[in-house]
XYZ file of C-alpha atoms in Angstrom:
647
model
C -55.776 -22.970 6.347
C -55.043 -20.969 2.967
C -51.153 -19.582 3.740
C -50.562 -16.159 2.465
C -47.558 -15.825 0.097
C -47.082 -12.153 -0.193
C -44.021 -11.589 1.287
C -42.481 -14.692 -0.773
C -43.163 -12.949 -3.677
C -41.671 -9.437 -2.449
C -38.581 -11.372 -1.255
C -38.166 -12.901 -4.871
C -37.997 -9.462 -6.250
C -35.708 -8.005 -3.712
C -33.136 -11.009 -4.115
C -33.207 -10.655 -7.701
C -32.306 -6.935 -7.491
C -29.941 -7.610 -5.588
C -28.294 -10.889 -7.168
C -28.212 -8.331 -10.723
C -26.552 -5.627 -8.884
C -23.677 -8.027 -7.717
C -22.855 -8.425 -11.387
C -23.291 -4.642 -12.595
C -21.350 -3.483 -9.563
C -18.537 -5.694 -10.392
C -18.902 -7.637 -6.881
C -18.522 -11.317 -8.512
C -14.828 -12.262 -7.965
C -13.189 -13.499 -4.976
C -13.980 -16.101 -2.204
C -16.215 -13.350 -0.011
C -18.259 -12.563 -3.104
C -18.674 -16.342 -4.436
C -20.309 -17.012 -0.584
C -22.599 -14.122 -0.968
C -23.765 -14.831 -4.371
C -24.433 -18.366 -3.302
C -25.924 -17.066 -0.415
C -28.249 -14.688 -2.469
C -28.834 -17.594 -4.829
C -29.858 -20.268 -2.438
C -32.336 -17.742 -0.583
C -33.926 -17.163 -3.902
C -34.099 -20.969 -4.186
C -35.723 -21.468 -0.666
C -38.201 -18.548 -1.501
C -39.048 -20.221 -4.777
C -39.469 -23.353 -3.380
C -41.705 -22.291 -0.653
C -44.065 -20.315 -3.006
C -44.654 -23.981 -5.264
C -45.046 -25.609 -1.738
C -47.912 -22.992 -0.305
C -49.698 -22.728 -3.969
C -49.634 -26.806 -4.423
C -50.562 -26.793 -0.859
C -53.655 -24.285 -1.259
C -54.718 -25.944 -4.387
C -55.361 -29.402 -2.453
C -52.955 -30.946 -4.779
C -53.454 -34.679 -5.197
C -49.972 -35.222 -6.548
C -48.259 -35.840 -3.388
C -44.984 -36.635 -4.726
C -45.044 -32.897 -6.725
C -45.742 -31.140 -2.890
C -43.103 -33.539 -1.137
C -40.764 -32.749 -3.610
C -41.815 -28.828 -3.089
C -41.637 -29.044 0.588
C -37.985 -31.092 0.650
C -36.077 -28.751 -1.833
C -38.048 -25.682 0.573
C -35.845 -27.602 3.934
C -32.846 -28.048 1.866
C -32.378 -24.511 0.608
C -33.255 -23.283 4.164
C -31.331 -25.491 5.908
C -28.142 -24.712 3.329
C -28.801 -20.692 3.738
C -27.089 -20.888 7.307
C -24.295 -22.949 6.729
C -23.325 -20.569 3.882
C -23.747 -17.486 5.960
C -21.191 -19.015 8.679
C -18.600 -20.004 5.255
C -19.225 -16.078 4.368
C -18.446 -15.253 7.929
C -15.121 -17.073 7.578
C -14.310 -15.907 4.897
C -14.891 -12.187 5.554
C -12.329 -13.076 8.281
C -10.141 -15.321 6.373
C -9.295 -17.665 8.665
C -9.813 -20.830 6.195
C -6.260 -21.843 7.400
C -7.436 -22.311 10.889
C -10.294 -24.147 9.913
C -8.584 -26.296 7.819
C -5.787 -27.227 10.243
C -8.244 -27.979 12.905
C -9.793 -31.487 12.111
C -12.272 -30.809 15.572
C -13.514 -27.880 14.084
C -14.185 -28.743 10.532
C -16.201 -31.846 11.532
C -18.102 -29.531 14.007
C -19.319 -27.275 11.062
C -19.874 -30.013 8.632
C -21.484 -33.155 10.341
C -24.495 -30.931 11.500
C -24.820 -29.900 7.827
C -25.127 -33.579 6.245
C -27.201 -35.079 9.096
C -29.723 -32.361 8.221
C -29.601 -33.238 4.530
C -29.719 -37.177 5.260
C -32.950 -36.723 7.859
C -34.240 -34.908 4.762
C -33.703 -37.605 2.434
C -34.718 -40.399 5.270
C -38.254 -38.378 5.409
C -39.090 -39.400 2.383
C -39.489 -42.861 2.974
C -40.073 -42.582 6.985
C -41.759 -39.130 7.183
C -40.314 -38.467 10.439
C -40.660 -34.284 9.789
C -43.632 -33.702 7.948
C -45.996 -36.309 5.976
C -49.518 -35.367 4.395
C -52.715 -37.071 6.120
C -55.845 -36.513 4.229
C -54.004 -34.334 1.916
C -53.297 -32.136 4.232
C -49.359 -31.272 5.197
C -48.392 -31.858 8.592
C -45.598 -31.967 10.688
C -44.356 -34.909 12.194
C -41.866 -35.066 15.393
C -38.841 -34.385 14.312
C -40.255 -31.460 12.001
C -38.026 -29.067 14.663
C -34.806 -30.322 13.895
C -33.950 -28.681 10.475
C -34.710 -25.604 12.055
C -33.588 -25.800 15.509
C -30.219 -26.801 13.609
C -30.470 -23.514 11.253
C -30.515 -21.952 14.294
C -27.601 -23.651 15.439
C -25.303 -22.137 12.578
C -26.701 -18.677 13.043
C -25.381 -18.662 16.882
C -22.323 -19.950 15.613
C -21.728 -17.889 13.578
C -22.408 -14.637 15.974
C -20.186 -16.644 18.316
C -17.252 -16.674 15.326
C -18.080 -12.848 15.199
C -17.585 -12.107 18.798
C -14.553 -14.662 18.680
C -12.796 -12.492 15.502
C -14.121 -8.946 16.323
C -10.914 -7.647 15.950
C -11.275 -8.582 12.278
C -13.802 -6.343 11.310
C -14.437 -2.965 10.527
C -17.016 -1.372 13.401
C -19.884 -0.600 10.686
C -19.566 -4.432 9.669
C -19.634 -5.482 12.851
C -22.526 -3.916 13.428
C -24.537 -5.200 10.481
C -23.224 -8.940 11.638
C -24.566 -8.687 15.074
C -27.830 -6.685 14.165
C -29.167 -10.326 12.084
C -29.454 -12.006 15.780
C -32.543 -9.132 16.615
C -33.768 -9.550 12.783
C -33.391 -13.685 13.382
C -35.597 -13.182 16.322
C -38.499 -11.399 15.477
C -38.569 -13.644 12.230
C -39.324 -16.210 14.747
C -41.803 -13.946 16.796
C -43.263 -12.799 13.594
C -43.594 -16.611 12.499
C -45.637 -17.331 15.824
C -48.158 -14.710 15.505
C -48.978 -14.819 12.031
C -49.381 -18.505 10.986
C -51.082 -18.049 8.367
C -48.162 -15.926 6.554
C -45.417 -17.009 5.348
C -42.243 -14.893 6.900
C -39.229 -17.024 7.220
C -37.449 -16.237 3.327
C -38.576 -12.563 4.328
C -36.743 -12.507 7.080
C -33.807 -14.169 5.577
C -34.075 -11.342 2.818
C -33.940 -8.968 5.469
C -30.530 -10.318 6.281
C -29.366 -10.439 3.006
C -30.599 -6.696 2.529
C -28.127 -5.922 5.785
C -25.143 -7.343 3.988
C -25.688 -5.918 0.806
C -25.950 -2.471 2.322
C -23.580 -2.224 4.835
C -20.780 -4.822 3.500
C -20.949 -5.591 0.156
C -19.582 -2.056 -0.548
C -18.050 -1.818 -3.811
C -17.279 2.185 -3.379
C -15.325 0.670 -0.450
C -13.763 -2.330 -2.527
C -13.912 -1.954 -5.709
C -11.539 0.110 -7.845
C -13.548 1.431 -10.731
C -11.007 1.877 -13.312
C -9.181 -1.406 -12.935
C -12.417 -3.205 -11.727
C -9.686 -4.952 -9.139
C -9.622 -4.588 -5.606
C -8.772 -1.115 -4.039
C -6.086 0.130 -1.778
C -8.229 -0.080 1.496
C -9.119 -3.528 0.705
C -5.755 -4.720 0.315
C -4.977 -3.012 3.853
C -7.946 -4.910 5.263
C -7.078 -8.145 4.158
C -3.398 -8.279 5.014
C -3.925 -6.749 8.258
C -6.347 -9.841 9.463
C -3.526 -12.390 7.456
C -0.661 -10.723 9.829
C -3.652 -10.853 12.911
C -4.431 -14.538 12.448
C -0.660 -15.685 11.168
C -2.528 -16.834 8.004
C 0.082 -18.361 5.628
C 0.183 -16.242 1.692
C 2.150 -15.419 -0.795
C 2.324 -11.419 -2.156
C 3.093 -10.896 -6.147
C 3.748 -7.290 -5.632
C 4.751 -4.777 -9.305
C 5.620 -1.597 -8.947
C 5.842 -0.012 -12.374
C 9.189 2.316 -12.308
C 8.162 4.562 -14.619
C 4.619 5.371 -13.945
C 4.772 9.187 -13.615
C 6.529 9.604 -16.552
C 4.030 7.705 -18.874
C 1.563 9.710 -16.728
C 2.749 12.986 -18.179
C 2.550 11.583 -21.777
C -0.611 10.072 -21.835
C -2.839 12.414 -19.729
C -5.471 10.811 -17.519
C -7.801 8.852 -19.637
C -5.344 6.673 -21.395
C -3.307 6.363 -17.986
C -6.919 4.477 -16.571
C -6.597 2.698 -19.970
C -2.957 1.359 -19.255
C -4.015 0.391 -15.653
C -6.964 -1.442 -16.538
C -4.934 -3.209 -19.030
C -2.348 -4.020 -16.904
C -4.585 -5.292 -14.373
C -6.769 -7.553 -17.074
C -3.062 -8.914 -17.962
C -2.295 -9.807 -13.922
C -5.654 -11.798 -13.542
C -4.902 -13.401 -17.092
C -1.318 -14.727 -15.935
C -3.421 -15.309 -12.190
C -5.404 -17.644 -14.244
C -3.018 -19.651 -16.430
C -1.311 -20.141 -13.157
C -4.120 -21.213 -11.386
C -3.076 -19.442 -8.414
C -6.673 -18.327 -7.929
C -5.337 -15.104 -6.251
C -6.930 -11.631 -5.406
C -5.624 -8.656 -7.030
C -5.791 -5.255 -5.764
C -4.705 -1.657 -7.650
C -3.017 0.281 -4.753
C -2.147 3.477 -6.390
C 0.354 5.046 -8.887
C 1.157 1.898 -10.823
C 1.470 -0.251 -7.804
C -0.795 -3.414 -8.341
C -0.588 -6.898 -5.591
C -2.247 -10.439 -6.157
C -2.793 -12.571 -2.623
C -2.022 -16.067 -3.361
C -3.445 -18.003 -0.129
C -1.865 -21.294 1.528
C -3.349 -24.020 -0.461
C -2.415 -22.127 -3.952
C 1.203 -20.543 -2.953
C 3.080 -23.542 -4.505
C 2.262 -21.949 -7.576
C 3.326 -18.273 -7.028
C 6.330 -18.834 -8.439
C 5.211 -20.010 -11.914
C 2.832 -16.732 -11.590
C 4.900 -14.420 -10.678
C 7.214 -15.327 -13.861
C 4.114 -15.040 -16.077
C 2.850 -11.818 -14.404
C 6.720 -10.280 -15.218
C 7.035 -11.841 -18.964
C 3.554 -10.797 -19.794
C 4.417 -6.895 -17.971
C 7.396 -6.779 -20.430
C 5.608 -6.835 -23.663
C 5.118 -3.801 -25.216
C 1.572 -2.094 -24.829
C -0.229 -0.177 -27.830
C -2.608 2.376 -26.548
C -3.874 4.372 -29.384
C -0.899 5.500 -31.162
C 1.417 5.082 -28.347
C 3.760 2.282 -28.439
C 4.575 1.769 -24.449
C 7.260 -0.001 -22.519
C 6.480 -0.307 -19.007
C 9.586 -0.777 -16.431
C 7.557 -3.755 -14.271
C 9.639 -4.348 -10.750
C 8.117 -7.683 -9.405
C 8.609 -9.064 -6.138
C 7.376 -12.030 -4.417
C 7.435 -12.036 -1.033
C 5.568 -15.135 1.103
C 4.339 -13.839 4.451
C 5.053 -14.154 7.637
C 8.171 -15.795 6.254
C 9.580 -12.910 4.772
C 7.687 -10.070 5.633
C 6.415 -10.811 9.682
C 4.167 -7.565 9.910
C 1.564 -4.928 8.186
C 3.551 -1.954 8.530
C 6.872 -3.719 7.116
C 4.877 -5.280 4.141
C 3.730 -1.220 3.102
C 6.806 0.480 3.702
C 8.779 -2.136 1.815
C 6.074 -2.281 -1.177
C 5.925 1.332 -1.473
C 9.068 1.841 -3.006
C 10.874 -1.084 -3.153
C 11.512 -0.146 -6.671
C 13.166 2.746 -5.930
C 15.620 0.973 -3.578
C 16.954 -2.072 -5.670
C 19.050 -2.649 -8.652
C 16.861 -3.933 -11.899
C 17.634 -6.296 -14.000
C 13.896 -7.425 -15.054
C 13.713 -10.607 -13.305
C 11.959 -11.192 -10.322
C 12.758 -10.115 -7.040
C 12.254 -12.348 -4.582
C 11.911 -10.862 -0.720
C 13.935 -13.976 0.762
C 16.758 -12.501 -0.669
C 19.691 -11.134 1.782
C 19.080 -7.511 0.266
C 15.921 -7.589 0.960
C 15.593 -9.324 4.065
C 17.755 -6.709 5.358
C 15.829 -4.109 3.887
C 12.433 -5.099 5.476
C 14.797 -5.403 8.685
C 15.259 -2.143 8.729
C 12.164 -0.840 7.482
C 10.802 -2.403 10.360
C 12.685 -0.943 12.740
C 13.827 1.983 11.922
C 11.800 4.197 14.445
C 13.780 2.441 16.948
C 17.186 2.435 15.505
C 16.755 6.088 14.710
C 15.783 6.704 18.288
C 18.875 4.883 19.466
C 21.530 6.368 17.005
C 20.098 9.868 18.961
C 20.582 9.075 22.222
C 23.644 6.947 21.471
C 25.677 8.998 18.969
C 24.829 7.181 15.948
C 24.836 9.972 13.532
C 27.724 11.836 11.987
C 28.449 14.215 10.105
C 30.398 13.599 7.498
C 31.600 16.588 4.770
C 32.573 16.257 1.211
C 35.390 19.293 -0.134
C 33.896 21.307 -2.867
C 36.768 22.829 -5.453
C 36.695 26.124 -6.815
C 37.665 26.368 -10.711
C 38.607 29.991 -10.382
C 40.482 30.003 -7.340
C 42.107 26.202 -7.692
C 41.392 25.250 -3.997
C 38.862 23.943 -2.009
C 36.529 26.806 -0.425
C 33.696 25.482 0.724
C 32.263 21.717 2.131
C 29.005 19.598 2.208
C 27.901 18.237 5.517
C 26.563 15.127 4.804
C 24.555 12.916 7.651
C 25.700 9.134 7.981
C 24.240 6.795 10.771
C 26.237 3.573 11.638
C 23.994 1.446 14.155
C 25.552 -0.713 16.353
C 23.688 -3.338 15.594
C 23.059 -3.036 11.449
C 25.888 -1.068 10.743
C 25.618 1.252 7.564
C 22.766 2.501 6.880
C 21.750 4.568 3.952
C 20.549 7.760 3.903
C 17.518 6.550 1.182
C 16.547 4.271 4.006
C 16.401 6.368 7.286
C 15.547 9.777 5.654
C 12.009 8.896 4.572
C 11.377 7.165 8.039
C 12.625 10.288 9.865
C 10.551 12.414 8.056
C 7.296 10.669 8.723
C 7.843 10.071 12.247
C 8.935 13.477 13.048
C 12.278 12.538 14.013
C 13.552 14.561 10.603
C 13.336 18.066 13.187
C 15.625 16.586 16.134
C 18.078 14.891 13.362
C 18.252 18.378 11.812
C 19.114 19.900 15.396
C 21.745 17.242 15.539
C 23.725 18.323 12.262
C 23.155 22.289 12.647
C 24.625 21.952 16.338
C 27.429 19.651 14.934
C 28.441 21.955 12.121
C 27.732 25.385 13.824
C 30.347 23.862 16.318
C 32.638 23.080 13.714
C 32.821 26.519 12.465
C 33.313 27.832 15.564
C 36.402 25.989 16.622
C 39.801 27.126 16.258
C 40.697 23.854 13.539
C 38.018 25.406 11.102
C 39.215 28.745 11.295
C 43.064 27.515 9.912
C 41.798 25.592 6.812
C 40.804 29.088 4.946
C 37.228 27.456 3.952
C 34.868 30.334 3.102
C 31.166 28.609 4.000
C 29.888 24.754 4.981
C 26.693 23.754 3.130
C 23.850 22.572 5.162
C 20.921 20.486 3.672
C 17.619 20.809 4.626
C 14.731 18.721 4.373
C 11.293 19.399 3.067
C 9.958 18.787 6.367
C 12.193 20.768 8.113
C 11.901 24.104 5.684
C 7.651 23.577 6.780
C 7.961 24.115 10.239
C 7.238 27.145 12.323
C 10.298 28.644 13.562
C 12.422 26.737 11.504
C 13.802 30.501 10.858
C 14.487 31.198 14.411
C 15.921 27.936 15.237
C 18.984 28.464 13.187
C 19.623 31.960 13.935
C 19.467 31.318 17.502
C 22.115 28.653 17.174
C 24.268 30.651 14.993
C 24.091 33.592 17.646
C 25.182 30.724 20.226
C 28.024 29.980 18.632
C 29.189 32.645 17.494
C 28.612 31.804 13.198
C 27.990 34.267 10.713
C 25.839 34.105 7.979
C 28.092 34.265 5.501
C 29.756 31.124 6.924
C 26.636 29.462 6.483
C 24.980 28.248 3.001
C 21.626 26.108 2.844
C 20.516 23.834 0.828
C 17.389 22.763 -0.590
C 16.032 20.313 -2.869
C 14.452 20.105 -6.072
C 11.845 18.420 -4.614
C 11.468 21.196 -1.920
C 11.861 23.713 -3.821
C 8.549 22.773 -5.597
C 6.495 23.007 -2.669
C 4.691 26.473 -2.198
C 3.669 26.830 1.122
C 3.808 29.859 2.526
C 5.159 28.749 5.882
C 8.440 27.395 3.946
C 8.469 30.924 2.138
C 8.214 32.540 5.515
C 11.699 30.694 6.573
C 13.221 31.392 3.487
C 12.739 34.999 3.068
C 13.342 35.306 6.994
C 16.786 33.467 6.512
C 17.785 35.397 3.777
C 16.676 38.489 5.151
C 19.660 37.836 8.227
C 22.033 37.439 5.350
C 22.217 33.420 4.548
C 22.499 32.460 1.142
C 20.895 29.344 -0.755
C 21.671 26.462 -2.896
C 19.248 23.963 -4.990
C 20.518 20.865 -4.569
C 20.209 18.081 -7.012
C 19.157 19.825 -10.040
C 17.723 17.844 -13.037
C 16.759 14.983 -10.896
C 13.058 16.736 -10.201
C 10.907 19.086 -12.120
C 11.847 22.326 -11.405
C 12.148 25.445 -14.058
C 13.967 28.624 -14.602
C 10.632 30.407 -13.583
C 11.133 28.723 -10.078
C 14.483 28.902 -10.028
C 14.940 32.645 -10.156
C 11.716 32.663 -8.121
C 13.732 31.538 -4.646
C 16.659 33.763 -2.958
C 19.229 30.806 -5.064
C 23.285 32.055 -4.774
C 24.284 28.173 -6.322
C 22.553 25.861 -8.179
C 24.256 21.790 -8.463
C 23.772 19.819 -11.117
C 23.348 16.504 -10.162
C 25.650 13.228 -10.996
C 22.774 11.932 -12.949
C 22.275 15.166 -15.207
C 25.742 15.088 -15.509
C 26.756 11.511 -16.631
C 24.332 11.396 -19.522
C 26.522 12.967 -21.828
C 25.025 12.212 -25.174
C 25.639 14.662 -27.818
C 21.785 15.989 -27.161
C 22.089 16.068 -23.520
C 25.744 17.796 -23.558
C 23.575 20.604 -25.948
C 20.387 20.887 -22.941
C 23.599 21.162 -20.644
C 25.112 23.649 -22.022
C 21.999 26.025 -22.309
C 21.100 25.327 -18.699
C 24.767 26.571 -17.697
C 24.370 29.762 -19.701
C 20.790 30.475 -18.469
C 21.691 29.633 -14.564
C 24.991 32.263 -15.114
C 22.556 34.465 -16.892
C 20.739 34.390 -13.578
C 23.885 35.763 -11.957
C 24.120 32.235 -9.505
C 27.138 29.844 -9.214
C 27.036 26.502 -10.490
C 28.176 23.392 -8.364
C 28.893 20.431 -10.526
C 28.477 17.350 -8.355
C 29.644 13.349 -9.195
C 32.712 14.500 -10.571
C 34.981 11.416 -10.492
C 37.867 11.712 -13.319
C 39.959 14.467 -14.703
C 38.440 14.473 -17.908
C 35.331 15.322 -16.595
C 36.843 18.212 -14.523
C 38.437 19.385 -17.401
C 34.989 19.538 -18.977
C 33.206 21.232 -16.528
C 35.885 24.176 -16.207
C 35.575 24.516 -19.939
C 31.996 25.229 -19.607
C 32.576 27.734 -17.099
C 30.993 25.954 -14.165
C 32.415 27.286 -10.709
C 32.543 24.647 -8.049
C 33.478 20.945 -8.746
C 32.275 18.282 -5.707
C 32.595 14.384 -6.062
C 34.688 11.323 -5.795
C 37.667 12.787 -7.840
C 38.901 14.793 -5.089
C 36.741 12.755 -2.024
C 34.300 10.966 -0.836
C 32.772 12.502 2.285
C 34.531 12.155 4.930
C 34.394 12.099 8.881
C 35.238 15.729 10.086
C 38.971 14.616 11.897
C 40.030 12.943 8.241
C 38.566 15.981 6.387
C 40.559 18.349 8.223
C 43.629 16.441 7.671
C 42.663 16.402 4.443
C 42.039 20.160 3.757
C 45.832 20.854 6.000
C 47.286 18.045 3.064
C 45.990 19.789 0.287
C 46.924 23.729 2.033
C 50.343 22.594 2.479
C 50.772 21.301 -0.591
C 49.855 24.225 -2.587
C 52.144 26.160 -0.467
C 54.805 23.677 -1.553
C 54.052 23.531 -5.522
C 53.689 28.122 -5.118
């Protein structure tokens, strides 16, 4: 019977198409890809193979040992398609590490494999699967067993989908679990038309399924850096937490990404990424590490180092941080980058997903540099994932447990020679971790929504304050009150603090808000609505932290502003240019007809300095640090006193 060949042919063409667009798509690198390419590859190979068999077949070839040949390397490549789809299975689950450390389970997945191949190679000299009588190939008794084995891998490998479902994403589990239908009416297909030749069809069909709904690169695939995206990265560590696999993270962070940003414009910033990533997989290789990389997002770049290649990190993540300190030349730009590298091996260091992102995020903005790597065993950093981890908890217990205080911090006037005003300030000592910073809790209240109740907190606190009878003796004209972006975006925000200040009794000109740089940039109209509602009842406002963000004089006399403060870090650069920026920025904010608050202040010379330049308020370490409210009133009563002594 002359077999049709058809479909073969149309199957070639597909896989080829597809096997090109691996390349051109950039889908060629990594353990997931290598299986699928080999997968692609060996169907192409069975397809090829079956094609020579059916034409020497239909041509009555007399060279038997040409069509035996055919018909072996046909079995092999079939028999080798499903073992690879179960190794692309595991690894779309990466659970390698389980595999490996379970001797039962290895030898189930391989010894299958190899008896197939060695019936294969025993058939040629016992034909025990098929043999040709008259010229004419036929199939012997144990002509079932390659198959029924193929088979074999296929339902294990559904079964290590069902087992692992948690791994995957629901539109890849669904194109996993649809190949069992596709497998079986490849076999129906195969029963009713015998003289067609369906199975590498089929198989293509599968292939097709992957390709389509997997193999994704939109979904993988940076296309700048040509490394692995963000969501990738998420993917992957989530199933290493999920199945305790054992890996090392290289993570950089480069510091100074949004300013090269602003110089270079957005073509030659995608030219310093995908340079910086070529330079990662470069050191990746010399190290032999054999790692993925992934570009998260705003200079932020990770390499996964698995188990059996972690021993190396080390020697990689030195490489990756010497190589990330060399000056880049990008047109006519000479660049230094300001790479923060840390290597962190997880669960060791790092026990969970959520830890691992807040951590990475901005771990760069949270240690000291000094351009060697960071490594996340570290006591700093150990306690700084500790918290990280839990800070939802510890900020719910410092609220119901009277965690927070508020703290205040004297601010001097130059004109009048005393103190006349005060920052409150928000500290939280835990019970159980003691300290913690501001930089550390702030962020986490503000994304979990705790920011609102915390603000509640320190308006009650301070409203309270200036209601007592101790305030009303230490001759201080306002407190200071900081609010947070999150905060000056809510509905009713407005209300809320009127309401309490009606409570207790506060007026408004007791009362002066601040807000930050960074808050003052936002222009939403719900924040405007507070602003010009507050200020309509007669508060006043201050910009906190000025020259630390991006704002202008446009935005500046834009906002209902009565003080503007400098920040420490505008202030202690005091190089002969900066002292000349300064200086104008003084006379244009006093222009404006707003106050000035001058803030680190910490010696005498720089007071001296600052009153010279006709600043008004001085705030910083030279006259305190802030202060619990009992000390600060003793404090304030010290000072009073004494300047009734020295008048």
């Amino acid at each position: 019977m002359t077999k049709l060949i058809h479909l073969d042919i149309a199957a070639l063409l597909i896989l080829v198409i597809i096997l090109i667009s691996q390349f051109t798509r950039r889908m060629s690198k990594g353990t997931t890809n290598h299986f699928f390419i080999a997968l692609v590859i060996m169907t192409i190979l069975s397809g090829a193979a079956d094609i020579w068999a059916v034409v020497l077949d239909n041509a009555g070839s007399l060279n038997l040992g040409l069509r035996t040949a055919a018909h072996t390397l046909y079995l092999l490549a079939y028999n080798t398609i499903s073992p690879l789809f179960l190794m692309y299975v595991i690894s779309l689950t990466n659970t390698w590490e389980k595999i490996a450390s379970n001797k039962a389970a290895a030898c189930a997945l391989t010894l299958p494999y190899l008896g197939v191949i060695g019936l294969l190679v025993s058939n040629l000299f016992t034909h025990s699967i098929f043999t040709f009588v008259d010229g004419v190939y036929t199939t012997m008794p144990l002509s079932f067993l390659p198959y029924t084995m193929a088979r074999i891998n296929i339902l294990i490998s559904i079964a290590y989908i069902i087992i692992y479902r948690r791994l995957f994403t629901t539109r890849k589990l669904i194109a996993l679990i649809m190949l069992l239908p596709v497998t079986v009416c490849i076999l129906i297909s195969k029963i009713i038309f015998t003289d067609t030749m369906v199975m590498v069809f089929g198989n293509t069909v599968g292939v097709v399924i992957i390709a389509v709904m997997i193999q994704r690169p939109e979904n993988l695939i940076d296309s700048f850096t040509g490394l692995c995206k963000h969501s990738a990265y998420a993917d992957d560590m989530k199933k290493n937490f999920a199945i305790r696999n054992h890996v090392s993270i290289i993570m950089v962070n480069i510091a100074n990404y949004d300013s090269l940003q602003k110089i270079l414009g957005y073509d030659k910033t995608q030219k310093l990424l995908m340079m910086t990533g070529k330079k990662i997989l470069e050191q990746n290789r010399t190290a032999k590490t054999h790692g993925v990389a992934y570009y998260l997002d705003r200079g932020r770049f990770r390499l996964v180092i698995n188990t059996y290649n972690r021993i190396n990190s080390e020697y990689a993540a030195s490489l990756i941080n010497d190589a990330l300190h060399q000056t880049v030349k990008i047109d006519k730009f000479d660049l230094n980058l300001i790479p923060y590298v840390c290597l962190a091996k997880c669960p060791e260091d790092i026990d969970n997903f959520q830890s691992l992102i807040s951590f990475g995020t901005d771990f760069h903005e949270k240690l000291p540099y000094n351009g060697e790597v960071i490594h996340a065993d570290g006591s700093t950093v150990k306690r700084m994932v500790s918290l990280l981890t839990g800070m939802d908890s510890i900020i719910e217990r410092a609220l119901a447990n009277h965690g927070f205080h508020v703290y205040y911090q004297p601010i001097y006037s130059i004109e009048k020679k005393r103190f006349v005003s005060a920052e409150a300030l928000l500290r939280l000592i835990d019970e159980k971790e003691g300290f913690i910073s501001p930089e550390i809790f702030n962020p986490a209240a503000e994304k979990s929504g705790a920011i609102h109740k915390i603000g509640d907190y320190v308006l009650t606190e301070v409203f309270q304050f200036i209601a007592s009878s101790e305030y009303k003796k230490l001759g201080l004209e306002y407190i200071e009150i900081n609010l947070s972006v999150s905060q000056c975006m809510h509905h009713g925000l407005a209300d809320s603090i009127l309401e309490s200040m009606s409570r207790y009794g506060v007026s408004s000109n007791q009362v002066n808000l601040e807000i930050t740089e960074s808050a003052a940039s936002y222009n939403q109209s719900v924040m405007s609505e507070n602003l010009e509602q507050l200020s309509a009842a007669g508060l006043t406002f201050s910009l906190d932290d000025y020259g630390t963000g991006y704002s202008n004089m446009y935005r500046i006399a834009a906002l209902p502003l009565k003080i503007v403060k400098l920040d420490k870090t505008f202030v202690n650069n005091q190089n002969s240019k900066m002292w000349t920026i300064l200086q104008n920025t003084v006379r244009m904010i006093k222009d404006l007809n707003m106050e000035i608050v001058v803030e680190g202040i910490e010696t005498e010379e720089m007071v001296k300095k600052f009153s010279d330049l006709k600043c008004d308020f001085i705030q910083g370490y030279f006259f305190s640090k802030p202060i619990p409210q009992r000390e600060f009133v003793e404090f304030i009563d010290r000072w009073n006193n004494r300047q009734k002594v020295n008048a």
